[in-house]
Short mmCIF file of C-alpha atoms in Angstrom, two decimals:
data_model
loop_
_atom_site.label_atom_id
_atom_site.label_comp_id
_atom_site.label_asym_id
_atom_site.label_seq_id
_atom_site.Cartn_x
_atom_site.Cartn_y
_atom_site.Cartn_z
CA MET A 1 -10.19 22.65 19.92
CA LYS A 2 -6.54 22.66 18.92
CA PHE A 3 -5.05 21.00 15.80
CA LYS A 4 -1.62 19.37 15.67
CA VAL A 5 0.07 17.59 12.78
CA ILE A 6 3.27 15.69 13.54
CA GLY A 7 5.56 15.28 10.54
CA ALA A 8 5.98 17.50 7.46
CA GLY A 9 6.36 14.76 4.88
CA LEU A 10 3.88 14.28 2.05
CA ALA A 11 1.09 13.12 4.36
CA GLY A 12 1.69 15.74 7.02
CA VAL A 13 1.75 18.74 4.69
CA GLU A 14 -1.48 17.59 3.03
CA ALA A 15 -3.20 17.14 6.40
CA ALA A 16 -2.05 20.54 7.63
CA TRP A 17 -3.09 22.15 4.33
CA GLN A 18 -6.62 20.75 4.53
CA ILE A 19 -7.05 21.98 8.09
CA ALA A 20 -5.64 25.42 7.29
CA GLN A 21 -7.68 25.79 4.10
CA ALA A 22 -10.81 25.05 6.13
CA GLY A 23 -10.03 28.16 8.19
CA TYR A 24 -8.52 26.60 11.31
CA LYS A 25 -5.18 27.26 12.97
CA VAL A 26 -2.86 24.25 12.98
CA GLU A 27 0.55 23.55 14.45
CA LEU A 28 2.83 21.50 12.20
CA TYR A 29 5.65 19.79 14.10
CA GLU A 30 8.77 18.82 12.15
CA MET A 31 12.11 17.62 13.55
CA LYS A 32 14.20 18.74 10.56
CA GLY A 33 16.50 21.56 11.54
CA ILE A 34 17.18 19.69 14.77
CA LYS A 35 17.43 16.10 13.60
CA ARG A 36 17.12 14.17 10.33
CA SER A 37 16.34 10.53 9.69
CA PRO A 38 19.00 8.54 7.81
CA ALA A 39 16.86 8.79 4.64
CA HIS A 40 16.60 12.58 4.50
CA LYS A 41 19.18 14.93 3.02
CA THR A 42 17.60 18.41 3.34
CA ASP A 43 15.51 20.44 5.76
CA LEU A 44 12.74 20.93 3.19
CA PHE A 45 9.23 19.54 3.63
CA ALA A 46 7.73 16.75 1.50
CA GLU A 47 11.21 15.53 0.59
CA LEU A 48 11.26 12.75 -2.00
CA VAL A 49 13.78 10.32 -0.57
CA CYS A 50 13.83 7.74 -3.37
CA SER A 51 12.69 8.20 -6.96
CA ASN A 52 11.55 11.58 -8.26
CA SER A 53 8.69 9.88 -10.11
CA LEU A 54 5.14 10.09 -8.83
CA LYS A 55 4.22 7.31 -11.24
CA ALA A 56 1.84 7.43 -14.21
CA SER A 57 -0.03 10.61 -15.02
CA ARG A 58 -2.72 9.31 -17.39
CA LEU A 59 -6.18 9.06 -15.86
CA GLU A 60 -6.62 5.47 -17.09
CA SER A 61 -3.87 4.31 -14.73
CA ALA A 62 -4.23 3.60 -11.01
CA ALA A 63 -1.59 6.23 -10.14
CA GLY A 64 -3.11 8.81 -12.46
CA LEU A 65 -6.60 8.21 -11.08
CA LEU A 66 -5.31 8.64 -7.54
CA LYS A 67 -3.75 12.01 -8.38
CA GLU A 68 -6.92 13.21 -10.11
CA GLU A 69 -8.99 12.31 -7.05
CA MET A 70 -6.54 14.15 -4.82
CA PHE A 71 -6.72 17.20 -7.08
CA LEU A 72 -10.51 17.20 -6.83
CA LEU A 73 -10.21 17.24 -3.03
CA GLY A 74 -7.94 20.29 -3.01
CA SER A 75 -4.54 18.64 -2.84
CA LEU A 76 -1.46 20.74 -2.17
CA THR A 77 1.09 18.35 -3.66
CA VAL A 78 -0.55 17.44 -6.98
CA PRO A 79 -0.74 20.93 -8.53
CA VAL A 80 2.74 21.74 -7.22
CA ALA A 81 4.07 18.55 -8.80
CA ARG A 82 2.40 19.34 -12.12
CA GLY A 83 3.96 22.80 -11.98
CA CYS A 84 7.53 21.49 -11.64
CA ALA A 85 7.29 18.39 -13.82
CA VAL A 86 10.28 17.12 -15.79
CA PRO A 87 10.08 15.00 -18.96
CA ALA A 88 9.42 11.36 -18.01
CA GLY A 89 7.31 9.81 -20.74
CA GLY A 90 3.91 8.92 -19.35
CA ALA A 91 4.94 9.46 -15.73
CA LEU A 92 4.66 12.57 -13.57
CA ALA A 93 8.23 13.14 -12.43
CA VAL A 94 9.41 16.30 -10.72
CA ASP A 95 12.51 18.29 -10.00
CA ARG A 96 12.68 17.10 -6.41
CA ASP A 97 14.38 20.21 -5.02
CA ILE A 98 11.94 22.62 -6.65
CA PHE A 99 9.01 20.45 -5.59
CA SER A 100 10.02 20.36 -1.92
CA LYS A 101 10.95 24.04 -1.84
CA ARG A 102 7.59 25.11 -3.28
CA ILE A 103 5.74 22.91 -0.80
CA THR A 104 7.81 24.29 2.07
CA ASP A 105 7.20 27.89 0.98
CA LYS A 106 3.44 27.35 0.67
CA ILE A 107 3.24 25.76 4.10
CA LYS A 108 5.38 28.36 5.86
CA SER A 109 3.56 31.28 4.24
CA HIS A 110 0.04 30.08 5.08
CA LYS A 111 -1.51 32.33 7.69
CA ASN A 112 -3.16 29.43 9.53
CA ILE A 113 -0.09 27.16 9.78
CA THR A 114 2.53 27.52 12.50
CA VAL A 115 5.62 25.41 11.91
CA ILE A 116 7.31 24.18 15.09
CA ASN A 117 10.77 22.62 14.76
CA GLN A 118 10.77 20.05 17.51
CA VAL A 119 11.52 16.38 18.04
CA VAL A 120 8.19 15.08 19.31
CA GLU A 121 8.64 12.28 21.82
CA THR A 122 5.21 12.08 23.44
CA LEU A 123 1.69 12.47 22.08
CA ASP A 124 -0.85 14.93 23.40
CA ILE A 125 -4.00 12.83 23.70
CA ASN A 126 -6.17 15.19 25.73
CA SER A 127 -9.72 15.89 24.60
CA GLU A 128 -8.89 19.47 23.54
CA THR A 129 -6.43 18.47 20.80
CA VAL A 130 -7.02 16.75 17.47
CA THR A 131 -3.73 15.22 16.37
CA VAL A 132 -2.65 13.81 13.01
CA ILE A 133 0.38 11.50 13.30
CA ALA A 134 2.25 11.47 9.99
CA THR A 135 5.73 10.52 11.08
CA GLY A 136 6.56 8.10 8.27
CA PRO A 137 7.98 4.58 7.99
CA LEU A 138 11.17 5.39 9.91
CA THR A 139 9.41 6.44 13.12
CA ASP A 140 11.68 5.42 15.98
CA GLY A 141 12.88 6.26 19.46
CA ALA A 142 10.65 7.61 22.19
CA LEU A 143 7.86 8.50 19.78
CA ALA A 144 7.75 4.95 18.40
CA GLU A 145 7.51 3.62 21.94
CA ASN A 146 4.76 6.12 22.69
CA ILE A 147 2.81 4.99 19.62
CA LYS A 148 3.25 1.36 20.70
CA SER A 149 1.79 2.14 24.10
CA LEU A 150 -1.10 4.00 22.47
CA THR A 151 -1.98 1.37 19.88
CA GLY A 152 -0.98 -1.80 21.67
CA ASP A 153 -0.45 -3.36 18.25
CA TYR A 154 2.47 -1.67 16.55
CA LEU A 155 4.36 -3.63 13.93
CA SER A 156 8.04 -2.90 14.26
CA PHE A 157 9.32 -4.15 10.93
CA TYR A 158 7.93 -5.02 7.53
CA ASP A 159 10.52 -7.57 6.54
CA ALA A 160 8.86 -9.67 3.86
CA ALA A 161 5.80 -9.69 1.64
CA ALA A 162 4.67 -11.94 -1.19
CA PRO A 163 3.39 -10.69 -4.57
CA ILE A 164 -0.32 -10.03 -5.08
CA VAL A 165 -2.24 -10.62 -8.31
CA THR A 166 -5.77 -9.77 -9.41
CA ALA A 167 -8.21 -12.65 -9.25
CA GLU A 168 -9.64 -11.96 -12.68
CA SER A 169 -6.22 -12.24 -14.34
CA VAL A 170 -5.70 -15.85 -13.21
CA ASP A 171 -6.33 -18.42 -15.95
CA MET A 172 -8.86 -20.71 -14.27
CA THR A 173 -8.70 -23.21 -17.13
CA LYS A 174 -5.33 -24.18 -15.61
CA ALA A 175 -5.81 -23.17 -11.97
CA PHE A 176 -8.59 -24.39 -9.68
CA GLY A 177 -10.27 -23.28 -6.48
CA ALA A 178 -9.93 -25.57 -3.46
CA SER A 179 -8.64 -25.76 0.09
CA ARG A 180 -6.38 -28.59 1.19
CA TYR A 181 -8.36 -31.72 2.04
CA ASP A 182 -11.53 -29.69 1.23
CA ARG A 183 -11.17 -27.82 4.52
CA GLY A 184 -12.73 -24.40 3.90
CA GLY A 185 -14.45 -22.82 0.93
CA GLU A 186 -13.30 -23.44 -2.61
CA ASN A 187 -13.05 -19.68 -3.11
CA ASP A 188 -10.57 -19.21 -0.26
CA TYR A 189 -7.62 -20.45 -2.31
CA ILE A 190 -6.70 -20.66 -5.96
CA ASN A 191 -4.27 -23.47 -6.81
CA CYS A 192 -1.76 -23.40 -9.66
CA PRO A 193 -0.63 -26.99 -10.36
CA PHE A 194 2.72 -28.06 -11.86
CA ASN A 195 3.72 -31.26 -13.55
CA LYS A 196 7.31 -32.45 -12.98
CA ALA A 197 8.78 -30.83 -16.09
CA GLU A 198 7.07 -27.48 -15.43
CA TYR A 199 8.25 -27.52 -11.83
CA GLU A 200 11.89 -28.24 -12.63
CA SER A 201 11.98 -25.55 -15.31
CA PHE A 202 10.45 -23.05 -12.88
CA ILE A 203 12.93 -23.85 -10.10
CA ASN A 204 15.88 -23.52 -12.47
CA GLU A 205 14.78 -20.01 -13.44
CA LEU A 206 13.96 -19.10 -9.85
CA VAL A 207 17.41 -19.91 -8.46
CA SER A 208 19.20 -18.06 -11.27
CA ALA A 209 17.01 -14.92 -11.21
CA GLU A 210 18.56 -11.60 -10.18
CA SER A 211 17.92 -10.37 -6.65
CA ALA A 212 17.55 -6.80 -5.45
CA VAL A 213 20.11 -5.20 -3.16
CA VAL A 214 20.42 -7.10 0.11
CA HIS A 215 19.33 -4.99 3.09
CA ASP A 216 20.88 -4.95 6.53
CA PHE A 217 18.43 -7.05 8.49
CA ASP A 218 18.13 -10.64 9.57
CA VAL A 219 15.57 -12.78 7.75
CA TYR A 220 13.68 -15.18 9.98
CA GLU A 221 13.28 -18.77 8.81
CA GLY A 222 9.54 -18.21 8.35
CA CYS A 223 10.30 -15.25 6.08
CA MET A 224 12.88 -17.06 3.93
CA PRO A 225 12.83 -15.71 0.36
CA VAL A 226 11.46 -18.43 -1.90
CA GLU A 227 14.51 -18.17 -4.18
CA LYS A 228 16.81 -18.83 -1.19
CA LEU A 229 14.73 -21.83 -0.22
CA ALA A 230 15.00 -23.18 -3.77
CA GLN A 231 18.79 -22.92 -3.56
CA ARG A 232 18.74 -25.52 -0.78
CA GLY A 233 17.71 -28.19 -3.25
CA LEU A 234 15.41 -28.93 -6.16
CA ASP A 235 12.70 -30.41 -3.96
CA ALA A 236 12.91 -27.91 -1.09
CA PRO A 237 10.00 -25.70 -2.30
CA ARG A 238 7.95 -28.83 -3.15
CA PHE A 239 8.12 -29.83 0.50
CA GLY A 240 7.56 -26.26 1.62
CA PRO A 241 5.24 -23.57 0.21
CA MET A 242 4.71 -25.52 -3.04
CA LYS A 243 3.67 -28.78 -1.41
CA PRO A 244 0.77 -30.41 -3.29
CA VAL A 245 -0.61 -32.55 -0.45
CA GLY A 246 -4.35 -32.47 0.10
CA LEU A 247 -5.09 -31.20 -3.40
CA ILE A 248 -6.51 -32.91 -6.48
CA ASP A 249 -6.27 -31.19 -9.86
CA PRO A 250 -9.74 -31.53 -11.46
CA ASN A 251 -8.13 -31.42 -14.91
CA THR A 252 -6.16 -34.63 -14.25
CA ASN A 253 -7.92 -36.12 -11.21
CA HIS A 254 -4.47 -36.57 -9.67
CA ARG A 255 -2.37 -34.78 -7.11
CA PRO A 256 -0.05 -32.25 -8.83
CA TRP A 257 3.72 -32.70 -8.69
CA ALA A 258 3.86 -29.28 -7.00
CA CYS A 259 1.43 -26.43 -6.47
CA VAL A 260 1.45 -22.70 -5.78
CA GLN A 261 -1.47 -21.61 -3.64
CA LEU A 262 -2.97 -18.14 -3.95
CA ARG A 263 -4.76 -16.88 -0.86
CA ARG A 264 -7.54 -14.32 -0.83
CA GLU A 265 -6.11 -10.92 0.04
CA ASN A 266 -9.31 -8.94 0.63
CA ALA A 267 -12.91 -9.55 1.62
CA LYS A 268 -14.19 -9.04 -1.93
CA GLY A 269 -11.87 -11.69 -3.33
CA THR A 270 -10.53 -9.40 -6.06
CA MET A 271 -6.88 -9.93 -5.05
CA PHE A 272 -4.86 -13.01 -4.10
CA ASN A 273 -1.33 -13.33 -2.73
CA LEU A 274 1.17 -16.07 -3.56
CA VAL A 275 1.37 -18.05 -0.34
CA GLY A 276 4.93 -18.48 0.95
CA PHE A 277 6.42 -16.49 -1.94
CA GLN A 278 8.08 -13.66 -0.05
CA THR A 279 10.97 -12.70 -2.26
CA ASN A 280 13.89 -10.35 -2.77
CA LEU A 281 13.97 -10.70 -6.57
CA LYS A 282 13.97 -7.55 -8.69
CA PHE A 283 10.48 -6.61 -9.84
CA GLY A 284 11.16 -7.40 -13.49
CA GLU A 285 12.48 -10.82 -12.51
CA GLN A 286 9.39 -11.49 -10.40
CA LYS A 287 7.18 -10.74 -13.39
CA ARG A 288 9.27 -12.97 -15.67
CA VAL A 289 9.71 -15.95 -13.34
CA PHE A 290 6.35 -15.98 -11.57
CA SER A 291 4.56 -15.73 -14.90
CA MET A 292 5.89 -19.26 -15.50
CA ILE A 293 3.47 -20.51 -12.83
CA PRO A 294 0.61 -22.35 -14.59
CA GLY A 295 -2.40 -20.03 -14.60
CA LEU A 296 -0.34 -16.88 -14.01
CA GLU A 297 1.03 -16.48 -17.52
CA ASN A 298 -0.97 -13.25 -17.96
CA ALA A 299 -1.33 -12.32 -14.30
CA GLU A 300 -1.69 -8.67 -13.32
CA PHE A 301 0.64 -8.00 -10.40
CA VAL A 302 -0.77 -5.27 -8.18
CA ARG A 303 2.14 -5.55 -5.75
CA TYR A 304 5.49 -7.26 -6.10
CA GLY A 305 7.21 -9.00 -3.23
CA VAL A 306 9.50 -6.86 -1.11
CA MET A 307 11.91 -7.25 1.80
CA HIS A 308 13.02 -4.16 3.72
CA ARG A 309 12.63 -2.28 6.96
CA ASN A 310 9.47 -0.21 7.27
CA SER A 311 7.63 0.64 10.50
CA PHE A 312 3.85 0.71 10.34
CA ILE A 313 0.82 0.04 12.51
CA ASN A 314 -1.64 -2.82 12.18
CA SER A 315 -4.24 -0.47 10.76
CA PRO A 316 -7.11 -2.97 10.19
CA LYS A 317 -7.20 -3.61 13.93
CA LEU A 318 -6.67 -0.01 14.92
CA LEU A 319 -8.09 2.52 12.45
CA ASN A 320 -11.47 3.57 11.16
CA ASN A 321 -11.82 4.17 7.43
CA ASP A 322 -11.38 7.92 7.98
CA PHE A 323 -7.88 7.20 9.40
CA SER A 324 -8.97 7.95 12.98
CA LEU A 325 -7.95 5.69 15.84
CA ARG A 326 -10.85 3.50 16.97
CA SER A 327 -9.88 3.88 20.61
CA ASN A 328 -9.52 7.68 20.40
CA LYS A 329 -11.22 9.48 17.52
CA ASN A 330 -9.30 12.69 18.21
CA ILE A 331 -6.16 10.95 16.95
CA PHE A 332 -5.60 10.35 13.25
CA PHE A 333 -2.76 8.58 11.47
CA ALA A 334 -1.64 9.34 7.92
CA GLY A 335 1.05 8.29 5.49
CA GLN A 336 3.15 5.15 5.26
CA ILE A 337 2.85 4.47 8.97
CA THR A 338 -0.76 3.44 8.19
CA GLY A 339 0.21 0.89 5.54
CA VAL A 340 -0.44 2.88 2.40
CA GLU A 341 2.59 2.56 0.17
CA GLY A 342 3.91 5.22 -2.16
CA TYR A 343 4.41 8.97 -2.35
CA MET A 344 0.94 9.91 -3.56
CA GLU A 345 -0.81 7.25 -1.51
CA SER A 346 0.78 8.80 1.58
CA ALA A 347 -0.22 12.29 0.49
CA GLY A 348 -3.75 11.08 -0.29
CA SER A 349 -4.15 9.61 3.17
CA GLY A 350 -3.06 12.96 4.60
CA ILE A 351 -5.86 14.65 2.67
CA ILE A 352 -8.45 12.25 4.09
CA ALA A 353 -7.07 12.57 7.63
CA GLY A 354 -7.00 16.38 7.40
CA ILE A 355 -10.55 16.62 6.07
CA ASN A 356 -11.84 14.35 8.80
CA ALA A 357 -9.90 16.06 11.58
CA VAL A 358 -11.85 19.20 10.68
CA ARG A 359 -15.15 17.35 10.46
CA ARG A 360 -14.46 15.82 13.85
CA VAL A 361 -14.27 19.28 15.40
CA GLN A 362 -17.32 20.42 13.45
CA GLY A 363 -19.36 17.50 14.75
CA LYS A 364 -19.97 16.18 11.25
CA ASP A 365 -19.96 12.57 10.08
CA PRO A 366 -16.66 11.39 8.59
CA PHE A 367 -16.07 11.90 4.88
CA VAL A 368 -14.85 8.73 3.18
CA PRO A 369 -15.05 8.42 -0.61
CA ASN A 370 -16.95 5.44 -1.95
CA SER A 371 -14.96 2.23 -2.38
CA ASP A 372 -15.23 2.54 -6.18
CA THR A 373 -12.74 5.42 -5.95
CA MET A 374 -9.02 4.84 -5.47
CA LEU A 375 -8.88 6.84 -2.26
CA GLY A 376 -12.01 5.16 -0.94
CA ALA A 377 -10.62 1.71 -1.74
CA LEU A 378 -7.40 2.54 0.13
CA CYS A 379 -9.45 3.77 3.09
CA GLU A 380 -11.32 0.47 3.02
CA TYR A 381 -8.14 -1.58 2.73
CA ILE A 382 -6.39 -0.08 5.75
CA SER A 383 -9.52 -0.52 7.91
CA ASP A 384 -10.70 -3.94 6.66
CA GLU A 385 -10.94 -6.07 9.81
CA SER A 386 -11.04 -9.27 7.74
CA VAL A 387 -7.38 -8.73 6.76
CA THR A 388 -5.32 -10.91 9.09
CA ASP A 389 -1.84 -10.61 7.53
CA PHE A 390 -1.73 -6.88 6.91
CA GLN A 391 0.95 -5.56 4.56
CA PRO A 392 1.32 -2.14 2.93
CA MET A 393 -0.57 -1.49 -0.30
CA GLY A 394 -0.30 1.09 -3.06
CA ALA A 395 -2.88 2.28 -5.58
CA ASN A 396 -3.92 -0.41 -8.04
CA PHE A 397 -7.07 -1.36 -9.90
CA GLY A 398 -7.22 -4.68 -8.06
CA ILE A 399 -8.61 -3.02 -4.94
CA LEU A 400 -11.56 -1.49 -6.82
CA PRO A 401 -14.82 -3.42 -7.24
CA PRO A 402 -14.98 -4.84 -10.77
CA ILE A 403 -17.02 -3.36 -13.59
CA GLU A 404 -20.11 -5.37 -14.47
CA PRO A 405 -20.50 -6.77 -17.02
CA LYS A 406 -16.80 -7.60 -17.20
CA ILE A 407 -14.74 -5.70 -19.78
CA ARG A 408 -12.10 -8.09 -21.10
CA GLU A 409 -9.78 -5.57 -22.77
CA LYS A 410 -7.56 -4.18 -20.00
CA LYS A 411 -7.18 -0.66 -21.41
CA GLU A 412 -10.94 -0.23 -21.78
CA ARG A 413 -11.55 -1.78 -18.36
CA TYR A 414 -9.15 0.66 -16.68
CA LYS A 415 -10.72 3.56 -18.52
CA ALA A 416 -14.19 2.54 -17.33
CA LEU A 417 -12.96 2.10 -13.73
CA SER A 418 -11.39 5.56 -13.77
CA GLN A 419 -14.44 7.24 -15.24
CA ARG A 420 -16.67 5.58 -12.65
CA ALA A 421 -14.34 6.66 -9.82
CA VAL A 422 -14.16 10.31 -10.87
CA LYS A 423 -17.93 10.54 -11.26
CA SER A 424 -18.43 8.87 -7.86
CA LEU A 425 -16.03 11.24 -6.11
CA GLU A 426 -17.57 14.32 -7.73
CA LEU A 427 -20.98 13.26 -6.40
CA SER A 428 -19.53 12.65 -2.94
CA ILE A 429 -17.89 16.08 -2.89
CA LYS A 430 -21.19 17.74 -3.76
CA SER A 431 -22.85 16.08 -0.77
CA MET A 432 -20.09 16.97 1.75
#
């Protein structure tokens, strides 16, 4: 069997590294040197195109836990990042040029990795090749069309997404569970009711909040940012995503003046998204303004709303939890094209794809960490067939199963979740 990895970004270098470290020859295809995407500035591998921060380093954070799990699985990028860190408080930030150069040098000097500078336009899907596609969120041209023909369900643009909060952070003394007109289960939606004064105060802050930089794409009417809708008139949201019809607040036994509905985001019901609240507000403004919603005063936001271009596949319909394609298990996807969001999340998915590409050839069962680990939870998220409105997701504690009995103090809860995850992964590694 032959191994190919397409793309030498964070996901691709991790996938190639895992294959090579397992003792197999692998071809790593990278178009840099011939062509660059608009986001890239150098010909180095694993280029950090935005921030130089890899987020929090402490183990008791979601980002720190993710990096520790990757390190335990033999990551290439994590130890390199730690070796070229720059002062950044509690975050792991790197000198981006040194980071990419060290990654490039390690890849090019590995005896089992052959780097091929080529613009890949078609995929080799024959039975003698195991391919990892790690071409990133700006995949375009002939290759994008080839992926569309292969998957049959390729999402061209990620234009809008609403914020997501953890279920346990919603104040249920103010909010209540119910579906409109009692159609569906009471646990399908959480409702945050407003009286008239609360609503008008909220709308005033919403329309005056600061937006992020406007991007160069058209926004469809169905993806209208909620702040733009509010600018059309005070009552516009109340007759749109905040309509209260079909709902009775059990605290008042009356219909609310307005209502924000939260919809279950995952099968376990640990995360809910704000229905109709796609937004282009800056993250800090989202936290400030959306915390005015009754019941969300102390909400934990695991993802803020975003609006930008970003190509990705509809992974829950297409991928297994080992990142292999359901219709062809010799093809793996990795990185942001799968719907994981963030530098280390992309790299982590490359690790899982690389490990399982090798196990595929070896005739072994896939290796997928338990869902109580951060990597395992991400594997579960991208392959969860119950997700109908799939949007990219980064590492956060909301995707992990809760600790029982519940730990109320957030710092202690995160510490317990991290300790459980590390122990779980260590046991899984021993049984590989």
